[in-house]
Coordinates of C-alpha atoms in Angstrom, one line a residue:
Chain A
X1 CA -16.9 -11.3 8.2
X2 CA -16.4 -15.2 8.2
X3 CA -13.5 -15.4 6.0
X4 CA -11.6 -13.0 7.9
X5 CA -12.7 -14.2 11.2
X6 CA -11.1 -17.5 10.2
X7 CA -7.9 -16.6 8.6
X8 CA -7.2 -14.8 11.9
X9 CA -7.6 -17.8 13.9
X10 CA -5.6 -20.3 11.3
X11 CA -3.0 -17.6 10.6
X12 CA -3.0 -14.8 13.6
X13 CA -0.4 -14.9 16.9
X14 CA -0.9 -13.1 19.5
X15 CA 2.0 -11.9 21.7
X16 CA 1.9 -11.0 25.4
X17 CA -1.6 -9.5 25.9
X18 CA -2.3 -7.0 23.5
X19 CA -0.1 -7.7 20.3
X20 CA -1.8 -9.7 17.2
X21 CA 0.5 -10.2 14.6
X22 CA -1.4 -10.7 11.4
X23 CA 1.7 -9.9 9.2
X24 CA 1.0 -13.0 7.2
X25 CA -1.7 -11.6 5.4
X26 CA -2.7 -8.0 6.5
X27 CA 0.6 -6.0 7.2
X28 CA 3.5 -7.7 5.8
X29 CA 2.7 -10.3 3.7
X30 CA -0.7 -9.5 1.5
X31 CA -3.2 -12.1 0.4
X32 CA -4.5 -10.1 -2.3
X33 CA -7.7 -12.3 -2.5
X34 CA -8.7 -11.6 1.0
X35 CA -8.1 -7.7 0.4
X36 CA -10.5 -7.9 -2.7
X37 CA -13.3 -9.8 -0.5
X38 CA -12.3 -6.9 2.2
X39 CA -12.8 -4.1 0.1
X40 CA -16.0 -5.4 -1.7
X41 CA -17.5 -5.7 2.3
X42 CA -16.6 -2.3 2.9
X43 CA -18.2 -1.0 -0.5
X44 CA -21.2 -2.7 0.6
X45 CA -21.8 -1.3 4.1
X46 CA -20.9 1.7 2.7
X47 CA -22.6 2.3 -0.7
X48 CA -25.1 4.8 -1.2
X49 CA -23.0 7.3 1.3
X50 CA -21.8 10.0 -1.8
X51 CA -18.2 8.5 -1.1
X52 CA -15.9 10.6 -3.4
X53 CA -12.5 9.8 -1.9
X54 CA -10.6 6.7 0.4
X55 CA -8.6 8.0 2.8
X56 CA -6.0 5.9 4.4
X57 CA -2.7 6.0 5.9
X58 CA 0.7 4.6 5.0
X59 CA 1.5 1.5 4.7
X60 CA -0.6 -0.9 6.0
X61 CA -4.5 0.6 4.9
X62 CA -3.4 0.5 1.3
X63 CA -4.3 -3.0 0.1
X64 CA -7.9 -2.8 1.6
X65 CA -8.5 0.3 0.9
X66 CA -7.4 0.3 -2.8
X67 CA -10.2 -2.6 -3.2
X68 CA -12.3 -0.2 -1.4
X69 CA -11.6 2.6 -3.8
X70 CA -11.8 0.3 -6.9
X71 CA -15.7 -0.6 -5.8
X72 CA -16.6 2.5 -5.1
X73 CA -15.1 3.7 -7.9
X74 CA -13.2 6.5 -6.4
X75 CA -9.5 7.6 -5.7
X76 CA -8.2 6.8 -2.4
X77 CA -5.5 8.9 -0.9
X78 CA -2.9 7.4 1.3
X79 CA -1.8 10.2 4.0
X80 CA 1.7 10.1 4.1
X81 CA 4.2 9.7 7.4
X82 CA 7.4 11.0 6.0
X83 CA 7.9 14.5 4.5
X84 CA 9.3 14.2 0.8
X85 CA 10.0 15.6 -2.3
X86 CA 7.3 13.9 -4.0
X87 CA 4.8 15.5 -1.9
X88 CA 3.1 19.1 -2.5
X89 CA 4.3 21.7 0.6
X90 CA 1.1 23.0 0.4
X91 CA -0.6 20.0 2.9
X92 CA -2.7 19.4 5.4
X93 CA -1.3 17.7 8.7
X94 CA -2.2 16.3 12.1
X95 CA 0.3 14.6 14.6
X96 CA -0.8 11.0 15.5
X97 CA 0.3 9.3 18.9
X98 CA 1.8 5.7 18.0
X99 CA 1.2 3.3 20.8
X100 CA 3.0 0.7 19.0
X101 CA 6.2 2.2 17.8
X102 CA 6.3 5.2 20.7
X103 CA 6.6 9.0 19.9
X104 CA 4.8 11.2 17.5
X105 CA 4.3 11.3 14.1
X106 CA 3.3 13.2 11.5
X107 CA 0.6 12.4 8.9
X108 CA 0.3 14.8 5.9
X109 CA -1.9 15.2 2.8
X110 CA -1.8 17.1 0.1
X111 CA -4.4 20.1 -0.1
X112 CA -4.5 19.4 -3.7
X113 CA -6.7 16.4 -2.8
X114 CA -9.4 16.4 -0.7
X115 CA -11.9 19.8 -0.8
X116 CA -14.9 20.6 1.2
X117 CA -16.7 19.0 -1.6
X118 CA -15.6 16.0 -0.8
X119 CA -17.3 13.1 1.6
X120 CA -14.5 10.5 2.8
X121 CA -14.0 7.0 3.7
X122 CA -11.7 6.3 6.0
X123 CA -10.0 2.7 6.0
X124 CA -7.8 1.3 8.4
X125 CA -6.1 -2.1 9.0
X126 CA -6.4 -2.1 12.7
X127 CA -8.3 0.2 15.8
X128 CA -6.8 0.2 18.6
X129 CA -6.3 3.2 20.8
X130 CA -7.9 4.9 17.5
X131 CA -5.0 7.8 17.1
X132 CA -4.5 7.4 13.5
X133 CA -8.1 7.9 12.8
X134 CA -8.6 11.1 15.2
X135 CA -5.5 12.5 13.1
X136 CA -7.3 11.5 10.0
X137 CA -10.3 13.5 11.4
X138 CA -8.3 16.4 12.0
X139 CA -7.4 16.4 8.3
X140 CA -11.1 15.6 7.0
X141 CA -11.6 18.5 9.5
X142 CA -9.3 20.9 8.3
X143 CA -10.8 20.2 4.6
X144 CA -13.9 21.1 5.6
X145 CA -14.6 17.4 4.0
X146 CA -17.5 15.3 5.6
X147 CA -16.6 12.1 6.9
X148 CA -18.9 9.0 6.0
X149 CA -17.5 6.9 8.2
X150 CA -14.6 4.5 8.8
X151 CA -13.7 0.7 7.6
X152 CA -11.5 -0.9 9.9
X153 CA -10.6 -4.5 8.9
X154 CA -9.6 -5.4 13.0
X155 CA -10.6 -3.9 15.6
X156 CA -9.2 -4.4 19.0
X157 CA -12.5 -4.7 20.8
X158 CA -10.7 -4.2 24.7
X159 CA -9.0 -1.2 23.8
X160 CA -10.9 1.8 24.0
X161 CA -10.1 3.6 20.3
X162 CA -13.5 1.9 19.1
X163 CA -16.1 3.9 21.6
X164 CA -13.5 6.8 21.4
X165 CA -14.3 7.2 17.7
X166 CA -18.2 6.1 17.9
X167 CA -18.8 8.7 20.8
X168 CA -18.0 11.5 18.6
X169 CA -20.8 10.3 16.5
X170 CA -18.0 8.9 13.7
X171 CA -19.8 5.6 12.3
X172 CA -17.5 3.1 12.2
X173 CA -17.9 -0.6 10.5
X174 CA -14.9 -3.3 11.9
X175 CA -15.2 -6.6 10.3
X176 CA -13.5 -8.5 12.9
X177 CA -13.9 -6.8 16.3
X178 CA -11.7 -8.9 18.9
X179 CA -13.3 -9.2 22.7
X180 CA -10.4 -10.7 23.8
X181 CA -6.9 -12.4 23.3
X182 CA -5.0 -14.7 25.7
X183 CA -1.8 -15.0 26.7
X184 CA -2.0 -18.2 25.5
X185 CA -3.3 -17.6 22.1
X186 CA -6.8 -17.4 22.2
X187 CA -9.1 -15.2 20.1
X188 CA -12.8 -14.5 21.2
X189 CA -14.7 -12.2 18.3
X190 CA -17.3 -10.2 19.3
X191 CA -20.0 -11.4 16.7
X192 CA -21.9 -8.4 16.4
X193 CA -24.9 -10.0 14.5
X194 CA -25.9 -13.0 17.4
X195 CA -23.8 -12.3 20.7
X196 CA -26.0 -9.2 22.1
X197 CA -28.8 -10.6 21.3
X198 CA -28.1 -14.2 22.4
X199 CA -27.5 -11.7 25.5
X200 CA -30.0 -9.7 25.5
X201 CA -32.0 -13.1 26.0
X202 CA -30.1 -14.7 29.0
X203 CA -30.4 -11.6 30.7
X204 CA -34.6 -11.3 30.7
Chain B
X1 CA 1.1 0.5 -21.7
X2 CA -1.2 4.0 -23.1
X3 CA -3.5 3.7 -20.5
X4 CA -0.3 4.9 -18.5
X5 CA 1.3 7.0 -20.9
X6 CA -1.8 9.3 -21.4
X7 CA -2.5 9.5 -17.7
X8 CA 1.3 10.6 -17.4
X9 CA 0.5 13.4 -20.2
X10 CA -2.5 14.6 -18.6
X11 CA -1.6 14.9 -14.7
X12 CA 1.9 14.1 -14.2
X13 CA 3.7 17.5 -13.0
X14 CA 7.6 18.1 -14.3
X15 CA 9.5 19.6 -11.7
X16 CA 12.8 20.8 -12.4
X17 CA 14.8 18.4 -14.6
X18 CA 14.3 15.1 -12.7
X19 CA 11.5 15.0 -11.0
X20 CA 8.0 13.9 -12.1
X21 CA 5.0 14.2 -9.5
X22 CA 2.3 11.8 -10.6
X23 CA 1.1 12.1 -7.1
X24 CA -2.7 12.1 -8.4
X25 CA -2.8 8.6 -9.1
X26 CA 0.2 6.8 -8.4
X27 CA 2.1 7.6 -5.2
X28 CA -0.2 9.8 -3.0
X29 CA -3.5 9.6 -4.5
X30 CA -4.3 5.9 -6.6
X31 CA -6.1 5.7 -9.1
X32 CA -7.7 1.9 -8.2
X33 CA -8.9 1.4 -11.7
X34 CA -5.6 2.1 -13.4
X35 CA -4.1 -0.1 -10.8
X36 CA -6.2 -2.9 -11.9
X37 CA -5.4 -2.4 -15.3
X38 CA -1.3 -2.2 -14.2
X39 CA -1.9 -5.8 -12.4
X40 CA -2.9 -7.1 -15.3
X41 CA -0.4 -6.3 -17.6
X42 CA 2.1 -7.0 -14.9
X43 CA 0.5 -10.6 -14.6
X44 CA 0.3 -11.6 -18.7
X45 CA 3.9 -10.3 -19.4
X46 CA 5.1 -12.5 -16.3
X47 CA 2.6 -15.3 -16.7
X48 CA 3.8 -19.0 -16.9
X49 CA 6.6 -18.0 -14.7
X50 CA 6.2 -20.0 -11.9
X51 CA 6.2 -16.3 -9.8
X52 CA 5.2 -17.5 -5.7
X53 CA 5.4 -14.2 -4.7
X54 CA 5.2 -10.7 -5.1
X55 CA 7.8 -8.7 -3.3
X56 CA 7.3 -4.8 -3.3
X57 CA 8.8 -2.1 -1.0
X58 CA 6.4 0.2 1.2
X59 CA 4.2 2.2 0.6
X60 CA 3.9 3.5 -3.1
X61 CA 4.2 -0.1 -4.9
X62 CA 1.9 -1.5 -3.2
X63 CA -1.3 -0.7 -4.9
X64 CA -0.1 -2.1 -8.6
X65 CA 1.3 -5.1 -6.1
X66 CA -2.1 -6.6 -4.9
X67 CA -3.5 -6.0 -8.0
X68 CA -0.5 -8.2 -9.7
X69 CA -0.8 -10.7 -7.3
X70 CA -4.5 -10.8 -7.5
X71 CA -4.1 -11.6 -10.6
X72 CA -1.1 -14.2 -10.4
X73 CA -2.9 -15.6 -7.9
X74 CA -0.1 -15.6 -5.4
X75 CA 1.1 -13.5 -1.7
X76 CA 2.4 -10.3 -1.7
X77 CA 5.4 -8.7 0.8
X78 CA 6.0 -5.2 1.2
X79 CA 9.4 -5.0 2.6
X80 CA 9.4 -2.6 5.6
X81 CA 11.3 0.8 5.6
X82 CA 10.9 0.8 9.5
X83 CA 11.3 -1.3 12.7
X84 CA 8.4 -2.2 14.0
X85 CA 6.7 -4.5 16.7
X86 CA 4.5 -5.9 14.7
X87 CA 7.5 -7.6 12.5
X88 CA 9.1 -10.5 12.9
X89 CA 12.9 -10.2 14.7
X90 CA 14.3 -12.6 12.1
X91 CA 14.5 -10.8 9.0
X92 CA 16.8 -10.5 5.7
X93 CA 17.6 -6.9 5.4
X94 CA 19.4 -4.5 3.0
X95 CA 20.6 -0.9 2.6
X96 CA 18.9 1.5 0.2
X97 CA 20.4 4.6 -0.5
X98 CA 17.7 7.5 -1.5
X99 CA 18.6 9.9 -4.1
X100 CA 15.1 11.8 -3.2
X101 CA 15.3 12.0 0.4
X102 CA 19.3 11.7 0.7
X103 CA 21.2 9.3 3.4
X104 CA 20.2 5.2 3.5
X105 CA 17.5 3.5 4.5
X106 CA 17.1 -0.5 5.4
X107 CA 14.5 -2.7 4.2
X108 CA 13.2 -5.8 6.0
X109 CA 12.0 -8.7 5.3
X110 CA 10.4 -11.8 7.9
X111 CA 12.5 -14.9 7.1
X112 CA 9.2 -16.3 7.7
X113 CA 7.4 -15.2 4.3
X114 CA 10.6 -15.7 2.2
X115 CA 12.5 -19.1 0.9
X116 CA 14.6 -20.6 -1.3
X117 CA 11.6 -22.5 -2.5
X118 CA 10.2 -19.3 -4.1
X119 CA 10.2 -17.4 -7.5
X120 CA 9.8 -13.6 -7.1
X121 CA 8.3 -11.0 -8.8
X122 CA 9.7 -7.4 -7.8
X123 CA 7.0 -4.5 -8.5
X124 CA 7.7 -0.9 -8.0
X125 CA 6.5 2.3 -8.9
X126 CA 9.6 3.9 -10.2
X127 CA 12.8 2.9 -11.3
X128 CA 15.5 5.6 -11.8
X129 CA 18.7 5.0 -9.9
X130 CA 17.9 1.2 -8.9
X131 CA 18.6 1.5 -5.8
X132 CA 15.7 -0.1 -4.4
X133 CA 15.7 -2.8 -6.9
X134 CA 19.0 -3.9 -5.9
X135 CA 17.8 -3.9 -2.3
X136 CA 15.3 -6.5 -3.4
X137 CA 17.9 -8.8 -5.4
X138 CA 20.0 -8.7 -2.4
X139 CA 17.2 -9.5 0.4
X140 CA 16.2 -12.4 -2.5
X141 CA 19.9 -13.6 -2.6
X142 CA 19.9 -14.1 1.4
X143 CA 17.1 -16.1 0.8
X144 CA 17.9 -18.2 -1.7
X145 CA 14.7 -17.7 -3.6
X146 CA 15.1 -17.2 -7.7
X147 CA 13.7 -13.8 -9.1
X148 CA 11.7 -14.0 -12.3
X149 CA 12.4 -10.2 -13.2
X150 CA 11.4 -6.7 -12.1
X151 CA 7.7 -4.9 -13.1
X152 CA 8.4 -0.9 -13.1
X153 CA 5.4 1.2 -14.0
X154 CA 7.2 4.5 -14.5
X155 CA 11.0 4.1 -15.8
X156 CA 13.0 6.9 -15.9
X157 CA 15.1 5.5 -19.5
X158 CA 17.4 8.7 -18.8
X159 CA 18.8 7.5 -15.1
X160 CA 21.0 4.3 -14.8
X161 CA 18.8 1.9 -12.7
X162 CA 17.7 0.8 -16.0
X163 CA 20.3 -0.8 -17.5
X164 CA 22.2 -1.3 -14.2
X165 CA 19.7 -3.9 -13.3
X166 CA 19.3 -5.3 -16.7
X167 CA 22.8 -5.8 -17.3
X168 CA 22.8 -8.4 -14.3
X169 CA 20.8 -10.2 -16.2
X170 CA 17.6 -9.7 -14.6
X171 CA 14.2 -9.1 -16.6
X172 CA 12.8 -5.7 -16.0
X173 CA 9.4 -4.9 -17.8
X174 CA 8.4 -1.0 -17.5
X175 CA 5.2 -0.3 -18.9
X176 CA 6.3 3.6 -19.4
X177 CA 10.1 4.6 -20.5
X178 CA 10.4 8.2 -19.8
X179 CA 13.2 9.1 -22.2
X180 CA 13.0 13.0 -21.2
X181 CA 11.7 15.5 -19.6
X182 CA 12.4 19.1 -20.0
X183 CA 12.3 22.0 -17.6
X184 CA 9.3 23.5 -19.8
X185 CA 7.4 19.9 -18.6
X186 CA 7.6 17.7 -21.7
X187 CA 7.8 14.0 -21.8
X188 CA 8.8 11.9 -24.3
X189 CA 8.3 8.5 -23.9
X190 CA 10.6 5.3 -25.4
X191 CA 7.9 3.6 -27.4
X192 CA 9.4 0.2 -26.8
X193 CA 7.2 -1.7 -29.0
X194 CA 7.3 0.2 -32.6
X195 CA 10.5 2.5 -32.2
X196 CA 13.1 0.2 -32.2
X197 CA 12.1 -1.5 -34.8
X198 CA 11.0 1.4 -36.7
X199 CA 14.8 2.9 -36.0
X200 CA 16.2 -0.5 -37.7
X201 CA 14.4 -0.2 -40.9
X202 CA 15.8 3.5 -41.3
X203 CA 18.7 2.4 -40.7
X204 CA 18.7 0.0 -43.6

């Protein structure tokens, strides 16, 4: 996706080797504009699939996949990290390994929600090490809910979450998949729709 | 806002005295299409305000915040509940306290994505105590920025937060005034645009 492709270059910092901070329009600071452009791709690649429910987590997913859910013209559930007295007891749950902050968590939805009749979208802001989906499989899992698929608006192309996910036969659409980032700041995309074949060619 | 009203009526759940679960399309499941419709009311009653961003507090105001600032054409921030790596070190902060999950929490802000050049909109889902609100005012006082007034899709019009905040002198619009809610799970609404006036003229 062009437009996404190129705000992460004009707008995206990487620190040290592996951090991209993209907080100034993904998760901190929203552009609502590039969500809605986000969520209409994602409704796209995935129309047709029986979608009856977006699933994301807490708090980053939201924005995308609200725009997601609004095209599909389906709920979308955000899967919760803290227990609270807003949510049902009745839930179902699946502890996710956070790279990024350390430790354990927790990610909980409510049973009321998601049935075996449903088929589910995942969306996700970033992939990574790909915990938070595999906990968000679990909970698909434990619904007895089929899983369409999964949205990820970046995905960090050198870390292994990506063919973690795909080898378990999960189809999974990134818009911006990132082949590598430099210490010094530079961003090389894998362009999905010319690079392997550009390949493909040099190689013969 | 009756959109709102009769989607309260229908799924919201009344537990207790105080509490009101409208977790199927609000704060654990979204309803994208009511959220649309919430960002748009949000953006005509604060229209011509000058409004440069749209400040909200993770996780369940963001949805009717991109939406809003879809609309207003402008950035939205969620302020952050938690430390993270991904966010900035320089940040305004301020202490919440929660009456639903007890004890305080801090929320952030990236002195990056915030000035005293700006006019802010807050959005939230609920306003009871005002806690939160005030968190906002206080991380917009550090920066300097003027606030154009508070959109609140659920008001609870029998807590304090109401008036608390409005009595500073700040505009808050809630597009649904709870005025009660009783144990047997009945709501009555403030009908803000004909009850007042139809109050008056009895009172002749």
């Amino acid at each position: 996706m062009d437009l996404l492709q190129q705000k992460i270059l004009s707008e995206g910092r990487v620190i040290g080797s592996d951090i991209l901070k993209v907080d100034s329009f993904l998760n901190h600071q929203v552009d609502p504009s590039l969500m809605h452009a986000i969520g209409a791709e994602f409704a796209s690649i995935f129309a047709g699939q029986g979608i009856t429910k977006v699933i994301t987590i807490e708090s980053s997913g939201i924005a995308p996949a609200v725009f997601t859910g609004l095209m599909l013209g389906v709920p979308v559930i955000f899967a919760k990290k803290t227990e609270s007295r807003n949510l049902d007891t009745e839930t179902y749950h699946a502890a996710v390994h956070s790279f990024t902050r350390g430790g354990e968590y927790i990610i909980r939805v409510s049973k009321r929600y998601l049935t075996s009749e449903d088929t589910v979208l995942f969306i996700d802001d970033f992939l990574a090490r790909g915990r938070a989906l595999l906990g968000l499989l679990e909970i698909a899992g434990q619904a007895g809910a089929r899983v369409a698929g999964a949205g990820v608006v970046i995905e960090k192309g050198f870390q292994d979450g990506g063919s973690l996910i795909r080898n378990m036969g999960i189809r999974v659409e990134s818009l911006a998949i990132i082949k590598e980032m430099s210490e010094e700041g530079l961003i090389t995309f894998t362009d999905k729709t010319t690079c392997p074949t550009h390949m493909k060619e040099e190689e013969k």
